[in-house]
Tab-separated table of C-alpha atoms and ligand atoms in Angstrom:
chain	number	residue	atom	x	y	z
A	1	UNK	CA	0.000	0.000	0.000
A	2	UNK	CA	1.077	3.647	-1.048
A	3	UNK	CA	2.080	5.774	2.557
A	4	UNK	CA	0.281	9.202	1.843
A	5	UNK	CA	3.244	10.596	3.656
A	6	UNK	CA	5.735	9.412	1.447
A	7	UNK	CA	4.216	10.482	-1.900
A	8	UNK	CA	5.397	13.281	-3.842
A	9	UNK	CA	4.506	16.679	-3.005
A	10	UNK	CA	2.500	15.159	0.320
A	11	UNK	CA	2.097	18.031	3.318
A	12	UNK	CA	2.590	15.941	6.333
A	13	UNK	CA	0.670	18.917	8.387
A	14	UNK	CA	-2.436	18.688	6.077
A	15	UNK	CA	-2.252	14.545	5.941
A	16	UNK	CA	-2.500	15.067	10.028
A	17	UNK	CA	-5.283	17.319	10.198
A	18	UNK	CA	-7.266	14.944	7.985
A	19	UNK	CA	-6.420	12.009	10.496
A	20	UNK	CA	-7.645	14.431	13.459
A	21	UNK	CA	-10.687	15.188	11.514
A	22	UNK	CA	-11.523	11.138	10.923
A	23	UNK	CA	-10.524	10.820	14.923
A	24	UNK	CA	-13.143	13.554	15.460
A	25	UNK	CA	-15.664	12.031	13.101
A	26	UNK	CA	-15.238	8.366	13.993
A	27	UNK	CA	-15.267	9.095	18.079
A	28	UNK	CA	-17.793	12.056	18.161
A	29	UNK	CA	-14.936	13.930	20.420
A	30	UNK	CA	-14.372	17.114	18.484
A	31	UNK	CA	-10.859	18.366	20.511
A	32	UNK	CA	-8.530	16.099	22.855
A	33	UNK	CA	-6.865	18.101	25.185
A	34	UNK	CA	-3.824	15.645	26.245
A	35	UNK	CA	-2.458	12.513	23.982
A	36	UNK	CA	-0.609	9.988	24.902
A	37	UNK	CA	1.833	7.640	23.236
A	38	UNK	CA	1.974	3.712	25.024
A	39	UNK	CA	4.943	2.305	24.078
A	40	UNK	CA	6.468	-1.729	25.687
A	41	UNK	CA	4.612	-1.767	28.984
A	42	UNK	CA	2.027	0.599	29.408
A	43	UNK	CA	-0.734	-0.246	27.490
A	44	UNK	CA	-2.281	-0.870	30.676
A	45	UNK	CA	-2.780	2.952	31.502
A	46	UNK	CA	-5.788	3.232	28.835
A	47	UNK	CA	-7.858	1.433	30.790
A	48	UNK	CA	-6.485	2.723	34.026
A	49	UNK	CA	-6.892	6.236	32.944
A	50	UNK	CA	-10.551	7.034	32.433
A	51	UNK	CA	-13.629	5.871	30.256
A	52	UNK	CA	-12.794	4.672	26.485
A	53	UNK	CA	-15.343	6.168	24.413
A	54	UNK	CA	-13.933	5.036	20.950
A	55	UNK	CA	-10.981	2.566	19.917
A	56	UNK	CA	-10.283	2.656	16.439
A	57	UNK	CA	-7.778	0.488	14.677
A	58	UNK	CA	-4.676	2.313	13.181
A	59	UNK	CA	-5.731	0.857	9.808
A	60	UNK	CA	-8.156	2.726	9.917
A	61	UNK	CA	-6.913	6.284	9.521
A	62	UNK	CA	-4.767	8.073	7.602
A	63	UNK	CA	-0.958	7.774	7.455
A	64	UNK	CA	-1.202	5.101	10.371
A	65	UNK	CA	-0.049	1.867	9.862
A	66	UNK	CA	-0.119	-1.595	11.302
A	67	UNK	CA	2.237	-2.160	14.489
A	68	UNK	CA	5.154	-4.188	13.362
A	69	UNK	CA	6.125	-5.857	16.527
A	70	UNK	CA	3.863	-8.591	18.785
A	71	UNK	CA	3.080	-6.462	22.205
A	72	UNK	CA	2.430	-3.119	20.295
A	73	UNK	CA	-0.963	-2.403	19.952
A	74	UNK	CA	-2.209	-0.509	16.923
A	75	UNK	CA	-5.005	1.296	18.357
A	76	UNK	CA	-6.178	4.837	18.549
A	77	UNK	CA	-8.112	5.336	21.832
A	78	UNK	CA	-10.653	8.410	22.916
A	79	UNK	CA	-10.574	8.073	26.801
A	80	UNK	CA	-12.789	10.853	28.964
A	81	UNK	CA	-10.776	11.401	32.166
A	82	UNK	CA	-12.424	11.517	35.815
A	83	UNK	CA	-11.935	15.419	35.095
A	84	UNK	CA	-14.121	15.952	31.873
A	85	UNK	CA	-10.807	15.881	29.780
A	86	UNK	CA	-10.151	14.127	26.346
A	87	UNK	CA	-7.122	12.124	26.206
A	88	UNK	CA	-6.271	10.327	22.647
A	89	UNK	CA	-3.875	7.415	23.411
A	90	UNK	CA	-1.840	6.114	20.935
A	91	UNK	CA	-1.113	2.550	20.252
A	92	UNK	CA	-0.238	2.577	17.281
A	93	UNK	CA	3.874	3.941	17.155
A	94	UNK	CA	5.444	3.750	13.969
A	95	UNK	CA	9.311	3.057	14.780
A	96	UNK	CA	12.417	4.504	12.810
A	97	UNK	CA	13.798	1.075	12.277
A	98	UNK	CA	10.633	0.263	9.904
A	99	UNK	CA	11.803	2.176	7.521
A	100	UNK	CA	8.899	4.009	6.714
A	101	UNK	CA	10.296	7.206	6.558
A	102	UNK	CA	10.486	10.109	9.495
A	103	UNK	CA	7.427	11.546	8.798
A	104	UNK	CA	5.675	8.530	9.471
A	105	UNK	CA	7.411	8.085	13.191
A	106	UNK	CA	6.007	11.306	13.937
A	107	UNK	CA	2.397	11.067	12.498
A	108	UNK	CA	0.873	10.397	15.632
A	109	UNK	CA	2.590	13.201	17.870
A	110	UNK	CA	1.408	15.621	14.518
A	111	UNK	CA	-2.172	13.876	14.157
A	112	UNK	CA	-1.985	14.575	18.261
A	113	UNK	CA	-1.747	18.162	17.984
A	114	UNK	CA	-3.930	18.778	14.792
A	115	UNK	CA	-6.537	16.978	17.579
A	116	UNK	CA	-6.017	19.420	19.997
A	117	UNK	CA	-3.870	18.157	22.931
A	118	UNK	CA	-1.497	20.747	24.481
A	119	UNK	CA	0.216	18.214	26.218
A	120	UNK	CA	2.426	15.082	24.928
A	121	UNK	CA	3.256	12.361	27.306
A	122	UNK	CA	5.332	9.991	25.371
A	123	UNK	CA	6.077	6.401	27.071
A	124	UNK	CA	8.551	3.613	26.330
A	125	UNK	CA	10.347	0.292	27.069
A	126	UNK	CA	13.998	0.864	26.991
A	127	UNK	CA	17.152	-0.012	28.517
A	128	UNK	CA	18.750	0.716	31.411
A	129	UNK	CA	22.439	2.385	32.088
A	130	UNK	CA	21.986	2.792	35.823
A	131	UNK	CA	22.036	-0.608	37.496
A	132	UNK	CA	19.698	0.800	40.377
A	133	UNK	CA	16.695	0.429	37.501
A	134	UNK	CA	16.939	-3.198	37.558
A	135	UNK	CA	13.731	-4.933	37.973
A	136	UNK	CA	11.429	-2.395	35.873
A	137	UNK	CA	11.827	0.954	37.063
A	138	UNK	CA	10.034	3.707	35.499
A	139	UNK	CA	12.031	6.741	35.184
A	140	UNK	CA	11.294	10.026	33.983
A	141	UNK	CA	12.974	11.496	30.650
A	142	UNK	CA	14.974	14.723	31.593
A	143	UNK	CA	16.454	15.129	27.879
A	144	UNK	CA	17.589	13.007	25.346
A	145	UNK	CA	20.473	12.370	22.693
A	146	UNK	CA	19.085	11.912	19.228
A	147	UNK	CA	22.051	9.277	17.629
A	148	UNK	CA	19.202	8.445	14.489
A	149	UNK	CA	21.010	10.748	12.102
A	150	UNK	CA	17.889	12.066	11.185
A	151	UNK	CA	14.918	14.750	12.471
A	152	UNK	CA	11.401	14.986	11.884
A	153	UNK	CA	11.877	18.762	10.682
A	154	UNK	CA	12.462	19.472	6.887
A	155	UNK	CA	13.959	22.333	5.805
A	156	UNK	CA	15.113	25.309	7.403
A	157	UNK	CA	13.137	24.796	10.323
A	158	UNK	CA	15.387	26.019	13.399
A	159	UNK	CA	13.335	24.372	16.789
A	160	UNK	CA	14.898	25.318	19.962
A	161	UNK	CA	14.872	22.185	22.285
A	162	UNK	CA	15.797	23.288	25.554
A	163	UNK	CA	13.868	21.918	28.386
A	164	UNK	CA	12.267	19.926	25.559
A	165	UNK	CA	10.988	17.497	28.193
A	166	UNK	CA	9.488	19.715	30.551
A	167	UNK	CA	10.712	20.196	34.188
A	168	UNK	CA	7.542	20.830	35.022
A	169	UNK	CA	6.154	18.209	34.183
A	170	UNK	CA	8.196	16.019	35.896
A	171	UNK	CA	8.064	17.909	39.005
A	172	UNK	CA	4.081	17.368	38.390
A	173	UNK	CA	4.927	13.619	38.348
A	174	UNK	CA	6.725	13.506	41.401
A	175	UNK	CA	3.870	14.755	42.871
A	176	UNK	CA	2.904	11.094	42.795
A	177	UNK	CA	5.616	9.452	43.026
A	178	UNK	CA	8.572	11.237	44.759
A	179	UNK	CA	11.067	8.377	43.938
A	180	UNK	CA	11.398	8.840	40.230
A	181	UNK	CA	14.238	9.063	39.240
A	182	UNK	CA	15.075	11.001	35.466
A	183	UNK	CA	17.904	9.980	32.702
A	184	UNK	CA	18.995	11.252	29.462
A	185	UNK	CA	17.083	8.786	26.646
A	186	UNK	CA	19.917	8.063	23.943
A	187	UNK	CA	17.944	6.733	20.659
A	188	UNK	CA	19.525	5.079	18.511
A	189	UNK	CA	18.167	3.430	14.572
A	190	UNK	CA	17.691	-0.333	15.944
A	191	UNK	CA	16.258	-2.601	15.699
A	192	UNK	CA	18.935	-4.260	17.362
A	193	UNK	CA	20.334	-4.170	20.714
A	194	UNK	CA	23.452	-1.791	20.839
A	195	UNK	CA	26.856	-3.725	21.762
A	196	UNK	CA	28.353	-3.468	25.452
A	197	UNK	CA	31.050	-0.750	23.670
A	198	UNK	CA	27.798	1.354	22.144
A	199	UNK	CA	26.055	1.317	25.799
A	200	UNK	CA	29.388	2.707	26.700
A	201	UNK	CA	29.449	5.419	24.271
A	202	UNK	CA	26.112	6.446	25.242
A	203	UNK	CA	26.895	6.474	29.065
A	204	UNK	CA	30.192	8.666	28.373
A	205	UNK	CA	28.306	10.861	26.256
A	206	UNK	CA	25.745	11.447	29.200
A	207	UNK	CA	23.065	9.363	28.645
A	208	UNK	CA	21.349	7.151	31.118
A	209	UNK	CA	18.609	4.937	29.261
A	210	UNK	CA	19.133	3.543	25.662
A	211	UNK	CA	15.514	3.229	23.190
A	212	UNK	CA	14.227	3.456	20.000
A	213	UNK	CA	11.900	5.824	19.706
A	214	UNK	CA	10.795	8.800	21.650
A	215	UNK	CA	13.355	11.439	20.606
A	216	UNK	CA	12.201	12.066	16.957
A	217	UNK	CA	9.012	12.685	18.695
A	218	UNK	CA	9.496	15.034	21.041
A	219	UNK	CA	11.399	16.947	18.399
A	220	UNK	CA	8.289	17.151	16.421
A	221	UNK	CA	5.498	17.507	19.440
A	222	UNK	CA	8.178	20.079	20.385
A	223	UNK	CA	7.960	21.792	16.896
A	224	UNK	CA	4.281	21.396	17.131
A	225	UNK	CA	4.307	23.747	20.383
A	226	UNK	CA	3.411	20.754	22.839
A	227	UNK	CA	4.602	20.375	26.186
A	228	UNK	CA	6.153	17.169	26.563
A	229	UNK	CA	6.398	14.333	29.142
A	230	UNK	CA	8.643	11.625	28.579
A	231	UNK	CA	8.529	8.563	30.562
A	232	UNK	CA	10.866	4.780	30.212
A	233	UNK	CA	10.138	1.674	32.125
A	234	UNK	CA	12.979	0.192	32.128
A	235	UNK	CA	12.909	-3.873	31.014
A	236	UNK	CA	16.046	-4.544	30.821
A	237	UNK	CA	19.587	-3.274	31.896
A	238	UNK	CA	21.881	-2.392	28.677
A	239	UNK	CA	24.022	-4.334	26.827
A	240	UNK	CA	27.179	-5.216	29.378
A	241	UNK	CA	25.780	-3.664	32.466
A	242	UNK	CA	23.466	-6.849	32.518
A	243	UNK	CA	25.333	-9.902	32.002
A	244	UNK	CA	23.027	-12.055	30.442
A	245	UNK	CA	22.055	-11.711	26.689
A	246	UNK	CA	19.226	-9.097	25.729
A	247	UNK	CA	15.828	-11.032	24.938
A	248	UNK	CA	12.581	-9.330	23.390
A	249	UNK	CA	10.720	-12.337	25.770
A	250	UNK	CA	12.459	-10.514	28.548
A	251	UNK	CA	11.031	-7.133	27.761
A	252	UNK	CA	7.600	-8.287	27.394
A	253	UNK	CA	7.911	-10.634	30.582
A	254	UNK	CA	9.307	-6.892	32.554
A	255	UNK	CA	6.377	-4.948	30.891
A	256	UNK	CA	3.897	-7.554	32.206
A	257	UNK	CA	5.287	-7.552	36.029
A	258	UNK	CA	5.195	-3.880	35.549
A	259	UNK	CA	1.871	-2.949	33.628
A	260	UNK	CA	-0.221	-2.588	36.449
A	261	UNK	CA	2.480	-0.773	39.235
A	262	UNK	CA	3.346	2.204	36.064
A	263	UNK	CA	-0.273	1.969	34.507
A	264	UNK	CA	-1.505	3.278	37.855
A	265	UNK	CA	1.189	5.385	38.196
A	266	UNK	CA	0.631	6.990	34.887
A	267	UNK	CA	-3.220	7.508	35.383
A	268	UNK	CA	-2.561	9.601	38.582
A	269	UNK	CA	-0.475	11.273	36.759
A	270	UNK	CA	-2.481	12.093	33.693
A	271	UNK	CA	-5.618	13.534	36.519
A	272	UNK	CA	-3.392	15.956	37.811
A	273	UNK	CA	-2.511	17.332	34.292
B	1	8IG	I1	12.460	-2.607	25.749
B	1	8IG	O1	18.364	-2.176	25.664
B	1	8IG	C1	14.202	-1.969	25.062
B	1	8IG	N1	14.284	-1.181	24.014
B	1	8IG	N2	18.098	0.567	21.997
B	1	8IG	N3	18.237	-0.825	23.857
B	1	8IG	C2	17.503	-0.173	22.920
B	1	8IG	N4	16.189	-0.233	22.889
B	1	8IG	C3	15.580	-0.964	23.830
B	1	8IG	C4	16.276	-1.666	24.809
B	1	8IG	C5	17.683	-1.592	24.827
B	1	8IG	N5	15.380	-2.301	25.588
C-alpha cells in the first residue's frame, strides 16, 4: 500500500489534520486536550486512565499503519478522564527502524496536535544504564540524545529544544511518586540491541537509558508547540551492564510484572494534568 506521507509533493501537516478530523468524526470527540503515546509496557494505563469512548484500529486512519512488533498495539483510543478531559492514546507507534520514513514516526505526535492536545506524554520500554533500575523501574525522561542521524523537521526549520521534556512536568509527576528518578534517553536506529562498547558510548556521552523511539518525537510535538512528558520503564539493563544476553521475551515478561504498578502510576499522573 502507497504511505500518503511518502508520496510526492504530500504536506505531512495537512495529511494530520485529515487524520484528526476522521478521529473527530469516527469518536464524536471534536478536541482532545492531552495525547498519549503507550509504548512496551504501558498499554495498561488506557484502561487505568478514564472511560474509552472510541478505539479505532490504526488501519483505519490516515498515514497510520499496522504495528510491526507482537506487544504493540495498533489502536487509537478516545478516553474521557475523571476530570471531563479528552485524552487520545496512541497505540499505534510507527518506529524509525521500519523504515517508513520520518514523517511517518512522527504522524501520531502531529495527528496529536492537529486533535487538539497541548500536552504530549510519550512512554517507552527501553534499557537501562543505571544498574539501580533493575527490575522495571520507570524513570522520567529529563532530555535526550538523538544518535538516528535524522529529524522529523524538513527544511530550514530552526526548533529550539531546551527543556524539551518539561521540568515541570516532571516535578508534576513527582507529585505522585517522589522516587522517580530522570535519565537522558539516547535513541539510537535499531532494531537491534546496541553492543556493550555502544552502551558505553552512550553512558560517556551522558546518557542514562538507551531506546528506540521517543526522541524524533518530542522533536516534532516540540515543533508542534506541545509540552512534553517523557517517561521509560525500564525492562532490561543495557548491553554489558546486565550480564546475560538481551531477549525481546524478557522485555515483554518486565512490561507484564510492571503494567499494572506504572499503569496506575501513569493515570494519577495524567488527573493531575
Ligand atoms: I524494551 O536495551 C528496550 N528497548 N536501543 N536498547 C535499545 N532499545 C531498547 C532496549 C535496549 N530495551
Amino acid at each position: 500500500m502507497v504511505n500518503p506521507l511518502n508520496v510526492e509533493g504530500a504536506n505531512p501537516f495537512e495529511i494530520a489534520q485529515e487524520a484528526a478530523t476522521q478521529i473527530a468524526k469516527i469518536s464524536g470527540i471534536s478536541t482532545h486536550d492531552i495525547a498519549l503515546t503507550l509504548g512496551s509496557g504501558w498499554a495498561k494505563a488506557a484502561d487505568l486512565i478514564g472511560e474509552t469512548v472510541s478505539e479505532i484500529p490504526g488501519s483505519e486512519i490516515i498515514g497510520f499503519s499496522k504495528p510491526a512488533v507482537v506487544g504493540h498495539v495498533g489502536t487509537i483510543r478516545s478516553i474521557r478522564l475523571p476530570n471531563g478531559k479528552h485524552a487520545l492514546v496512541i497505540g499505534a507507534r510507527t518506529h524509525f527502524y521500519e523504515n517508513h520514513g520520518v514523517r511517518s514516526v512522527v504522524h501520531s505526535v502531529r495527528t496529536a496536535a492537529a486533535a487538539g492536545a497541548k500536552t504530549m506524554i510519550l512512554t517507552n520500554g527501553a534499557g537501562g544504564i543505571k544498574p539501580e533500575w533493575a527490575g522495571g523501574a520507570a524513570v522520567l525522561i529529563s532530555d535526550h540524545i538523538n544518535l538516528t542521524a535524522s529529524s522529523p523537521l524538513e527544511g530550514a526549520t530552526f526548533i529550539d529544544l531546551t527543556d524539551l521534556y518539561s521540568k515541570r512536568l516532571r516535578d508534576l509527576a513527582r507529585t505522585v511518586d517522589a522516587s522517580l528518578d530522570e535519565g537522558v534517553y539516547v535513541q539510537f536506529r535499531g532494531p537491534h540491541y546496541e553492543t556493550p562498547a555502544e552502551v558505553q558510548m552512550a553512558k560517556i556521552m551522558g546518557g542514562h537509558i538507551v531506546g528506540m523511539s521517543t526522541a524524533l518525537e518530542a522533536i516534532a510535538a516540540r515543533e508542534a508547540g506541545m509540552e512534553i512528558m517523557g517517561m521509560s520503564l525500564i525492562t532490561n539493563l543495557a548491553a554489558g551492564i546486565q550480564t546475560t544476553p538481551l531477549s525481546h521475551a524478557e522485555v515483554l515478561e518486565a512490561g507484564r510484572n510492571a503494567e499494572a504498578r506504572i499503569g496506575k502510576l501513569l493515570a494519577e499522573i495524567v488527573t493531575k494534568l
